[in-house]
Amino acid sequence: MSEFTIRGEFHGRTGPRTFTKEIEAVNENVAREHILSQFGSEHGLKRTQVTIQDVSAQ
């Protein structure tokens, strides 16, 4: 498994907020799906409220 750094922003209650997360995943697509799922679970956000700007492998 590879480690990916994902940067982006989501629409919070006070406006757009940026984030940087590191995650282990098989490939870039799995990392994106995991982040979208995580924000939905933890923050109650829909996928359309999360914008992923950059995914880089480490």
mmCIF file of C-alpha atoms in Angstrom:
data_model
loop_
_atom_site.group_PDB
_atom_site.id
_atom_site.type_symbol
_atom_site.label_atom_id
_atom_site.label_comp_id
_atom_site.label_asym_id
_atom_site.label_seq_id
_atom_site.Cartn_x
_atom_site.Cartn_y
_atom_site.Cartn_z
ATOM 1 C CA MET A 1 0.000 0.000 0.000
ATOM 2 C CA SER A 2 1.133 3.519 -0.755
ATOM 3 C CA GLU A 3 0.759 6.678 1.276
ATOM 4 C CA PHE A 4 -1.045 9.635 -0.310
ATOM 5 C CA THR A 5 -1.349 13.261 0.746
ATOM 6 C CA ILE A 6 -4.693 14.764 -0.172
ATOM 7 C CA ARG A 7 -5.348 18.516 -0.171
ATOM 8 C CA GLY A 8 -8.629 20.261 -0.744
ATOM 9 C CA GLU A 9 -11.453 22.171 0.855
ATOM 10 C CA PHE A 10 -14.937 21.567 2.154
ATOM 11 C CA HIS A 11 -17.901 23.800 2.828
ATOM 12 C CA GLY A 12 -18.218 24.205 6.578
ATOM 13 C CA ARG A 13 -20.715 26.220 8.557
ATOM 14 C CA THR A 14 -18.476 29.292 8.541
ATOM 15 C CA GLY A 15 -17.520 29.020 4.852
ATOM 16 C CA PRO A 16 -14.894 27.106 2.897
ATOM 17 C CA ARG A 17 -12.193 25.373 4.968
ATOM 18 C CA THR A 18 -9.001 23.801 3.672
ATOM 19 C CA PHE A 19 -7.663 20.414 4.702
ATOM 20 C CA THR A 20 -4.613 18.217 4.267
ATOM 21 C CA LYS A 21 -4.899 14.515 5.060
ATOM 22 C CA GLU A 22 -2.464 11.632 4.765
ATOM 23 C CA ILE A 23 -3.861 8.192 4.062
ATOM 24 C CA GLU A 24 -2.654 4.738 3.061
ATOM 25 C CA ALA A 25 -4.431 3.233 0.081
ATOM 26 C CA VAL A 26 -3.888 0.863 -2.821
ATOM 27 C CA ASN A 27 -4.140 3.620 -5.448
ATOM 28 C CA GLU A 28 -5.192 7.246 -5.926
ATOM 29 C CA ASN A 29 -8.841 6.466 -6.654
ATOM 30 C CA VAL A 30 -9.235 4.437 -3.465
ATOM 31 C CA ALA A 31 -7.621 7.268 -1.492
ATOM 32 C CA ARG A 32 -10.100 9.780 -2.952
ATOM 33 C CA GLU A 33 -13.081 7.559 -2.134
ATOM 34 C CA HIS A 34 -11.863 6.986 1.410
ATOM 35 C CA ILE A 35 -11.490 10.725 2.058
ATOM 36 C CA LEU A 36 -14.964 11.485 0.680
ATOM 37 C CA SER A 37 -16.409 8.715 2.831
ATOM 38 C CA GLN A 38 -14.525 9.940 5.897
ATOM 39 C CA PHE A 39 -15.810 13.523 5.547
ATOM 40 C CA GLY A 40 -19.336 12.241 5.085
ATOM 41 C CA SER A 41 -19.085 10.107 8.191
ATOM 42 C CA GLU A 42 -17.299 12.571 10.478
ATOM 43 C CA HIS A 43 -18.792 15.873 9.326
ATOM 44 C CA GLY A 44 -22.076 14.876 7.694
ATOM 45 C CA LEU A 45 -21.006 16.314 4.334
ATOM 46 C CA LYS A 46 -22.150 15.171 0.928
ATOM 47 C CA ARG A 47 -19.578 14.353 -1.729
ATOM 48 C CA THR A 48 -20.483 17.511 -3.647
ATOM 49 C CA GLN A 49 -19.484 19.625 -0.641
ATOM 50 C CA VAL A 50 -15.897 18.313 -0.646
ATOM 51 C CA THR A 51 -13.442 19.483 -3.314
ATOM 52 C CA ILE A 52 -10.208 17.529 -3.699
ATOM 53 C CA GLN A 53 -7.589 19.776 -5.280
ATOM 54 C CA ASP A 54 -4.441 17.630 -5.175
ATOM 55 C CA VAL A 55 -3.514 13.999 -4.560
ATOM 56 C CA SER A 56 0.191 13.197 -4.356
ATOM 57 C CA ALA A 57 1.938 9.911 -3.608
ATOM 58 C CA GLN A 58 4.762 9.848 -1.118
#
